[in-house]
mmCIF file with all atom_site columns, C-alpha atoms and ligand atoms in Angstrom:
data_model
loop_
_atom_site.group_PDB
_atom_site.id
_atom_site.type_symbol
_atom_site.label_atom_id
_atom_site.label_alt_id
_atom_site.label_comp_id
_atom_site.label_asym_id
_atom_site.label_entity_id
_atom_site.label_seq_id
_atom_site.pdbx_PDB_ins_code
_atom_site.Cartn_x
_atom_site.Cartn_y
_atom_site.Cartn_z
_atom_site.occupancy
_atom_site.B_iso_or_equiv
_atom_site.pdbx_formal_charge
_atom_site.auth_seq_id
_atom_site.auth_comp_id
_atom_site.auth_asym_id
_atom_site.auth_atom_id
_atom_site.pdbx_PDB_model_num
ATOM   1   C  CA  . UNK F 1 1   ? -0.054 0.079   0.042   1.00 48.00 ? 1   UNK F CA  1
ATOM   2   C  CA  . UNK F 1 2   ? 1.354  3.174   -1.117  1.00 56.00 ? 2   UNK F CA  1
ATOM   3   C  CA  . UNK F 1 3   ? 0.724  5.441   1.922   1.00 62.00 ? 3   UNK F CA  1
ATOM   4   C  CA  . UNK F 1 4   ? 2.595  8.813   0.527   1.00 63.00 ? 4   UNK F CA  1
ATOM   5   C  CA  . UNK F 1 5   ? 0.807  11.760  -0.647  1.00 69.00 ? 5   UNK F CA  1
ATOM   6   C  CA  . UNK F 1 6   ? 1.798  13.031  -4.082  1.00 67.00 ? 6   UNK F CA  1
ATOM   7   C  CA  . UNK F 1 7   ? 3.978  15.767  -2.325  1.00 66.00 ? 7   UNK F CA  1
ATOM   8   C  CA  . UNK F 1 8   ? 5.776  13.357  -0.124  1.00 66.00 ? 8   UNK F CA  1
ATOM   9   C  CA  . UNK F 1 9   ? 6.494  10.798  -2.792  1.00 66.00 ? 9   UNK F CA  1
ATOM   10  C  CA  . UNK F 1 10  ? 7.646  13.705  -5.031  1.00 66.00 ? 10  UNK F CA  1
ATOM   11  C  CA  . UNK F 1 11  ? 10.198 14.522  -2.184  1.00 61.00 ? 11  UNK F CA  1
ATOM   12  C  CA  . UNK F 1 12  ? 11.073 10.824  -1.783  1.00 61.00 ? 12  UNK F CA  1
ATOM   13  C  CA  . UNK F 1 13  ? 11.507 10.819  -5.906  1.00 60.00 ? 13  UNK F CA  1
ATOM   14  C  CA  . UNK F 1 14  ? 13.707 13.732  -6.101  1.00 58.00 ? 14  UNK F CA  1
ATOM   15  C  CA  . UNK F 1 15  ? 16.152 12.199  -3.680  1.00 52.00 ? 15  UNK F CA  1
ATOM   16  C  CA  . UNK F 1 16  ? 16.319 9.173   -5.661  1.00 51.00 ? 16  UNK F CA  1
ATOM   17  C  CA  . UNK F 1 17  ? 16.780 11.349  -8.761  1.00 55.00 ? 17  UNK F CA  1
ATOM   18  C  CA  . UNK F 1 18  ? 19.608 13.216  -7.270  1.00 61.00 ? 18  UNK F CA  1
ATOM   19  C  CA  . UNK F 1 19  ? 23.320 12.520  -7.618  1.00 71.00 ? 19  UNK F CA  1
ATOM   20  C  CA  . UNK F 1 20  ? 25.548 10.420  -5.415  1.00 78.00 ? 20  UNK F CA  1
ATOM   21  C  CA  . UNK F 1 21  ? 22.612 7.907   -4.400  1.00 85.00 ? 21  UNK F CA  1
ATOM   22  C  CA  . UNK F 1 22  ? 23.612 5.015   -2.163  1.00 90.00 ? 22  UNK F CA  1
ATOM   23  C  CA  . UNK F 1 23  ? 23.467 2.342   -5.138  1.00 93.00 ? 23  UNK F CA  1
ATOM   24  C  CA  . UNK F 1 24  ? 25.464 4.770   -7.202  1.00 94.00 ? 24  UNK F CA  1
ATOM   25  C  CA  . UNK F 1 25  ? 28.078 4.919   -4.095  1.00 94.00 ? 25  UNK F CA  1
ATOM   26  C  CA  . UNK F 1 26  ? 28.264 1.100   -4.019  1.00 95.00 ? 26  UNK F CA  1
ATOM   27  C  CA  . UNK F 1 27  ? 28.956 0.690   -7.763  1.00 96.00 ? 27  UNK F CA  1
ATOM   28  C  CA  . UNK F 1 28  ? 31.699 3.444   -7.480  1.00 96.00 ? 28  UNK F CA  1
ATOM   29  C  CA  . UNK F 1 29  ? 33.440 1.713   -4.674  1.00 95.00 ? 29  UNK F CA  1
ATOM   30  C  CA  . UNK F 1 30  ? 33.428 -1.756  -6.329  1.00 96.00 ? 30  UNK F CA  1
ATOM   31  C  CA  . UNK F 1 31  ? 34.765 -0.054  -9.623  1.00 96.00 ? 31  UNK F CA  1
ATOM   32  C  CA  . UNK F 1 32  ? 37.448 1.439   -7.673  1.00 95.00 ? 32  UNK F CA  1
ATOM   33  C  CA  . UNK F 1 33  ? 38.480 -1.716  -6.028  1.00 94.00 ? 33  UNK F CA  1
ATOM   34  C  CA  . UNK F 1 34  ? 38.295 -3.319  -9.573  1.00 93.00 ? 34  UNK F CA  1
ATOM   35  C  CA  . UNK F 1 35  ? 40.948 -0.630  -10.593 1.00 93.00 ? 35  UNK F CA  1
ATOM   36  C  CA  . UNK F 1 36  ? 38.787 1.121   -12.899 1.00 94.00 ? 36  UNK F CA  1
ATOM   37  C  CA  . UNK F 1 37  ? 39.402 4.933   -13.378 1.00 92.00 ? 37  UNK F CA  1
ATOM   38  C  CA  . UNK F 1 38  ? 36.116 6.900   -14.013 1.00 93.00 ? 38  UNK F CA  1
ATOM   39  C  CA  . UNK F 1 39  ? 34.434 10.188  -14.121 1.00 91.00 ? 39  UNK F CA  1
ATOM   40  C  CA  . UNK F 1 40  ? 31.230 11.326  -12.625 1.00 90.00 ? 40  UNK F CA  1
ATOM   41  C  CA  . UNK F 1 41  ? 28.288 13.011  -14.308 1.00 79.00 ? 41  UNK F CA  1
ATOM   42  C  CA  . UNK F 1 42  ? 29.258 13.894  -17.724 1.00 79.00 ? 42  UNK F CA  1
ATOM   43  C  CA  . UNK F 1 43  ? 26.571 16.477  -18.483 1.00 81.00 ? 43  UNK F CA  1
ATOM   44  C  CA  . UNK F 1 44  ? 27.717 16.582  -22.255 1.00 89.00 ? 44  UNK F CA  1
ATOM   45  C  CA  . UNK F 1 45  ? 26.578 12.871  -22.899 1.00 95.00 ? 45  UNK F CA  1
ATOM   46  C  CA  . UNK F 1 46  ? 23.235 11.864  -23.705 1.00 95.00 ? 46  UNK F CA  1
ATOM   47  C  CA  . UNK F 1 47  ? 21.303 11.137  -20.578 1.00 94.00 ? 47  UNK F CA  1
ATOM   48  C  CA  . UNK F 1 48  ? 24.083 12.354  -18.355 1.00 93.00 ? 48  UNK F CA  1
ATOM   49  C  CA  . UNK F 1 49  ? 25.545 8.984   -17.409 1.00 95.00 ? 49  UNK F CA  1
ATOM   50  C  CA  . UNK F 1 50  ? 26.541 8.397   -13.768 1.00 94.00 ? 50  UNK F CA  1
ATOM   51  C  CA  . UNK F 1 51  ? 29.645 7.189   -14.282 1.00 95.00 ? 51  UNK F CA  1
ATOM   52  C  CA  . UNK F 1 52  ? 31.994 7.392   -17.509 1.00 96.00 ? 52  UNK F CA  1
ATOM   53  C  CA  . UNK F 1 53  ? 34.941 5.540   -18.165 1.00 95.00 ? 53  UNK F CA  1
ATOM   54  C  CA  . UNK F 1 54  ? 36.623 6.903   -21.228 1.00 92.00 ? 54  UNK F CA  1
ATOM   55  C  CA  . UNK F 1 55  ? 39.625 4.775   -21.365 1.00 91.00 ? 55  UNK F CA  1
ATOM   56  C  CA  . UNK F 1 56  ? 36.984 1.939   -22.043 1.00 93.00 ? 56  UNK F CA  1
ATOM   57  C  CA  . UNK F 1 57  ? 34.734 3.841   -23.877 1.00 94.00 ? 57  UNK F CA  1
ATOM   58  C  CA  . UNK F 1 58  ? 31.893 2.843   -21.441 1.00 95.00 ? 58  UNK F CA  1
ATOM   59  C  CA  . UNK F 1 59  ? 29.421 4.576   -19.390 1.00 96.00 ? 59  UNK F CA  1
ATOM   60  C  CA  . UNK F 1 60  ? 27.499 3.308   -16.598 1.00 96.00 ? 60  UNK F CA  1
ATOM   61  C  CA  . UNK F 1 61  ? 24.137 4.093   -15.289 1.00 96.00 ? 61  UNK F CA  1
ATOM   62  C  CA  . UNK F 1 62  ? 22.835 3.440   -11.803 1.00 95.00 ? 62  UNK F CA  1
ATOM   63  C  CA  . UNK F 1 63  ? 19.035 3.209   -11.974 1.00 94.00 ? 63  UNK F CA  1
ATOM   64  C  CA  . UNK F 1 64  ? 16.598 3.377   -8.957  1.00 92.00 ? 64  UNK F CA  1
ATOM   65  C  CA  . UNK F 1 65  ? 14.242 0.457   -9.793  1.00 92.00 ? 65  UNK F CA  1
ATOM   66  C  CA  . UNK F 1 66  ? 10.908 2.433   -8.968  1.00 89.00 ? 66  UNK F CA  1
ATOM   67  C  CA  . UNK F 1 67  ? 11.782 5.480   -10.860 1.00 90.00 ? 67  UNK F CA  1
ATOM   68  C  CA  . UNK F 1 68  ? 13.172 3.853   -13.972 1.00 93.00 ? 68  UNK F CA  1
ATOM   69  C  CA  . UNK F 1 69  ? 10.413 1.110   -14.031 1.00 91.00 ? 69  UNK F CA  1
ATOM   70  C  CA  . UNK F 1 70  ? 12.538 -2.060  -13.410 1.00 92.00 ? 70  UNK F CA  1
ATOM   71  C  CA  . UNK F 1 71  ? 10.480 -5.445  -13.552 1.00 86.00 ? 71  UNK F CA  1
ATOM   72  C  CA  . UNK F 1 72  ? 11.353 -6.340  -9.855  1.00 89.00 ? 72  UNK F CA  1
ATOM   73  C  CA  . UNK F 1 73  ? 9.876  -6.173  -6.538  1.00 80.00 ? 73  UNK F CA  1
ATOM   74  C  CA  . UNK F 1 74  ? 11.316 -2.750  -5.916  1.00 74.00 ? 74  UNK F CA  1
ATOM   75  C  CA  . UNK F 1 75  ? 10.093 -1.389  -9.151  1.00 73.00 ? 75  UNK F CA  1
ATOM   76  C  CA  . UNK F 1 76  ? 6.451  -2.565  -8.815  1.00 72.00 ? 76  UNK F CA  1
ATOM   77  C  CA  . UNK F 1 77  ? 3.496  -0.030  -9.087  1.00 72.00 ? 77  UNK F CA  1
ATOM   78  C  CA  . UNK F 1 78  ? 2.538  2.196   -6.176  1.00 75.00 ? 78  UNK F CA  1
ATOM   79  C  CA  . UNK F 1 79  ? -1.040 1.315   -5.318  1.00 77.00 ? 79  UNK F CA  1
ATOM   80  C  CA  . UNK F 1 80  ? -2.332 4.857   -5.334  1.00 82.00 ? 80  UNK F CA  1
ATOM   81  C  CA  . UNK F 1 81  ? -1.887 7.473   -7.935  1.00 85.00 ? 81  UNK F CA  1
ATOM   82  C  CA  . UNK F 1 82  ? -1.310 5.010   -10.428 1.00 86.00 ? 82  UNK F CA  1
ATOM   83  C  CA  . UNK F 1 83  ? -1.811 7.015   -13.282 1.00 89.00 ? 83  UNK F CA  1
ATOM   84  C  CA  . UNK F 1 84  ? 0.486  9.686   -12.368 1.00 90.00 ? 84  UNK F CA  1
ATOM   85  C  CA  . UNK F 1 85  ? 3.493  7.463   -11.735 1.00 89.00 ? 85  UNK F CA  1
ATOM   86  C  CA  . UNK F 1 86  ? 3.017  5.297   -14.727 1.00 89.00 ? 86  UNK F CA  1
ATOM   87  C  CA  . UNK F 1 87  ? 3.094  8.632   -16.715 1.00 92.00 ? 87  UNK F CA  1
ATOM   88  C  CA  . UNK F 1 88  ? 6.468  9.774   -15.008 1.00 91.00 ? 88  UNK F CA  1
ATOM   89  C  CA  . UNK F 1 89  ? 7.955  6.366   -15.138 1.00 92.00 ? 89  UNK F CA  1
ATOM   90  C  CA  . UNK F 1 90  ? 6.936  5.429   -18.616 1.00 94.00 ? 90  UNK F CA  1
ATOM   91  C  CA  . UNK F 1 91  ? 8.542  8.891   -19.557 1.00 95.00 ? 91  UNK F CA  1
ATOM   92  C  CA  . UNK F 1 92  ? 11.676 8.005   -17.679 1.00 95.00 ? 92  UNK F CA  1
ATOM   93  C  CA  . UNK F 1 93  ? 11.868 4.798   -19.398 1.00 95.00 ? 93  UNK F CA  1
ATOM   94  C  CA  . UNK F 1 94  ? 11.414 6.467   -22.825 1.00 96.00 ? 94  UNK F CA  1
ATOM   95  C  CA  . UNK F 1 95  ? 14.192 8.937   -22.019 1.00 96.00 ? 95  UNK F CA  1
ATOM   96  C  CA  . UNK F 1 96  ? 16.350 6.157   -21.033 1.00 96.00 ? 96  UNK F CA  1
ATOM   97  C  CA  . UNK F 1 97  ? 15.999 4.271   -24.179 1.00 97.00 ? 97  UNK F CA  1
ATOM   98  C  CA  . UNK F 1 98  ? 16.827 7.240   -26.350 1.00 97.00 ? 98  UNK F CA  1
ATOM   99  C  CA  . UNK F 1 99  ? 19.900 8.091   -24.196 1.00 97.00 ? 99  UNK F CA  1
ATOM   100 C  CA  . UNK F 1 100 ? 21.394 4.276   -24.517 1.00 97.00 ? 100 UNK F CA  1
ATOM   101 C  CA  . UNK F 1 101 ? 20.305 4.477   -28.291 1.00 98.00 ? 101 UNK F CA  1
ATOM   102 C  CA  . UNK F 1 102 ? 22.371 7.602   -29.115 1.00 98.00 ? 102 UNK F CA  1
ATOM   103 C  CA  . UNK F 1 103 ? 25.240 6.534   -26.954 1.00 97.00 ? 103 UNK F CA  1
ATOM   104 C  CA  . UNK F 1 104 ? 25.515 3.398   -28.807 1.00 96.00 ? 104 UNK F CA  1
ATOM   105 C  CA  . UNK F 1 105 ? 25.311 4.775   -32.010 1.00 97.00 ? 105 UNK F CA  1
ATOM   106 C  CA  . UNK F 1 106 ? 28.182 7.151   -30.973 1.00 96.00 ? 106 UNK F CA  1
ATOM   107 C  CA  . UNK F 1 107 ? 30.264 3.939   -29.995 1.00 95.00 ? 107 UNK F CA  1
ATOM   108 C  CA  . UNK F 1 108 ? 29.846 3.916   -26.354 1.00 95.00 ? 108 UNK F CA  1
ATOM   109 C  CA  . UNK F 1 109 ? 29.339 0.740   -24.468 1.00 94.00 ? 109 UNK F CA  1
ATOM   110 C  CA  . UNK F 1 110 ? 26.546 1.042   -22.061 1.00 96.00 ? 110 UNK F CA  1
ATOM   111 C  CA  . UNK F 1 111 ? 26.064 -0.817  -18.992 1.00 96.00 ? 111 UNK F CA  1
ATOM   112 C  CA  . UNK F 1 112 ? 22.902 -0.333  -16.901 1.00 96.00 ? 112 UNK F CA  1
ATOM   113 C  CA  . UNK F 1 113 ? 23.138 -1.285  -13.282 1.00 96.00 ? 113 UNK F CA  1
ATOM   114 C  CA  . UNK F 1 114 ? 19.738 -1.449  -11.365 1.00 95.00 ? 114 UNK F CA  1
ATOM   115 C  CA  . UNK F 1 115 ? 19.404 -0.465  -7.854  1.00 94.00 ? 115 UNK F CA  1
ATOM   116 C  CA  . UNK F 1 116 ? 18.398 -4.096  -6.881  1.00 94.00 ? 116 UNK F CA  1
ATOM   117 C  CA  . UNK F 1 117 ? 21.613 -5.533  -8.390  1.00 94.00 ? 117 UNK F CA  1
ATOM   118 C  CA  . UNK F 1 118 ? 23.915 -3.559  -6.052  1.00 94.00 ? 118 UNK F CA  1
ATOM   119 C  CA  . UNK F 1 119 ? 22.664 -5.833  -3.258  1.00 92.00 ? 119 UNK F CA  1
ATOM   120 C  CA  . UNK F 1 120 ? 24.698 -8.883  -4.279  1.00 91.00 ? 120 UNK F CA  1
ATOM   121 C  CA  . UNK F 1 121 ? 28.233 -8.144  -4.767  1.00 91.00 ? 121 UNK F CA  1
ATOM   122 C  CA  . UNK F 1 122 ? 29.103 -11.027 -7.178  1.00 92.00 ? 122 UNK F CA  1
ATOM   123 C  CA  . UNK F 1 123 ? 26.074 -10.031 -9.510  1.00 90.00 ? 123 UNK F CA  1
ATOM   124 C  CA  . UNK F 1 124 ? 27.307 -6.499  -9.601  1.00 94.00 ? 124 UNK F CA  1
ATOM   125 C  CA  . UNK F 1 125 ? 30.949 -7.403  -10.270 1.00 94.00 ? 125 UNK F CA  1
ATOM   126 C  CA  . UNK F 1 126 ? 29.954 -9.917  -12.934 1.00 92.00 ? 126 UNK F CA  1
ATOM   127 C  CA  . UNK F 1 127 ? 27.885 -7.247  -14.730 1.00 92.00 ? 127 UNK F CA  1
ATOM   128 C  CA  . UNK F 1 128 ? 30.827 -4.472  -14.213 1.00 94.00 ? 128 UNK F CA  1
ATOM   129 C  CA  . UNK F 1 129 ? 33.252 -6.786  -15.951 1.00 92.00 ? 129 UNK F CA  1
ATOM   130 C  CA  . UNK F 1 130 ? 31.412 -5.941  -19.457 1.00 88.00 ? 130 UNK F CA  1
ATOM   131 C  CA  . UNK F 1 131 ? 32.887 -2.446  -19.144 1.00 89.00 ? 131 UNK F CA  1
ATOM   132 C  CA  . UNK F 1 132 ? 36.233 -3.952  -20.192 1.00 85.00 ? 132 UNK F CA  1
ATOM   133 C  CA  . UNK F 1 133 ? 36.632 -3.710  -23.958 1.00 68.00 ? 133 UNK F CA  1
ATOM   134 C  CA  . UNK F 1 134 ? 37.054 -7.382  -24.566 1.00 62.00 ? 134 UNK F CA  1
ATOM   135 C  CA  . UNK F 1 135 ? 34.147 -8.348  -22.436 1.00 53.00 ? 135 UNK F CA  1
ATOM   136 C  CA  . UNK F 1 136 ? 31.293 -10.542 -24.153 1.00 50.00 ? 136 UNK F CA  1
ATOM   137 C  CA  . UNK F 1 137 ? 28.070 -8.761  -24.017 1.00 50.00 ? 137 UNK F CA  1
ATOM   138 C  CA  . UNK F 1 138 ? 25.296 -10.897 -23.038 1.00 47.00 ? 138 UNK F CA  1
ATOM   139 C  CA  . UNK F 1 139 ? 22.445 -8.423  -22.619 1.00 47.00 ? 139 UNK F CA  1
HETATM 140 ZN ZN1 . ZN  V 2 .   ? 14.982 -3.885  -9.848  1.00 90.80 ? 1   ZN  V ZN1 1
#
């Protein structure tokens, strides 16, 4: 049951959308440990990727499951204001797809990490290995 008002939910969402979220910090710390060098929030790239690894021609998006409409428990729909949230989330998904398409067209390797995938270190590490140039993409 979604017990938040629209205003409260908006406040939660604006936190979710902001930079340096907890899932993002987890990804950054693992990347760092794996020896990757990266830059943050390059606003000149489509979709403003959270993490950019110029040396590998790769970008990483860390997506909140609710906000970006992941098909998982955390991404499930709220039980109130359904129309309102569905509109917002659909808009975000469209924007995400467009950004990823543009980045790939420009030759970037794009890795999307979902918030729920940051819970299990092994899963996250396996995913982040795809950043490496010779990695096999299985998405
Ligand atoms: Zn998820």
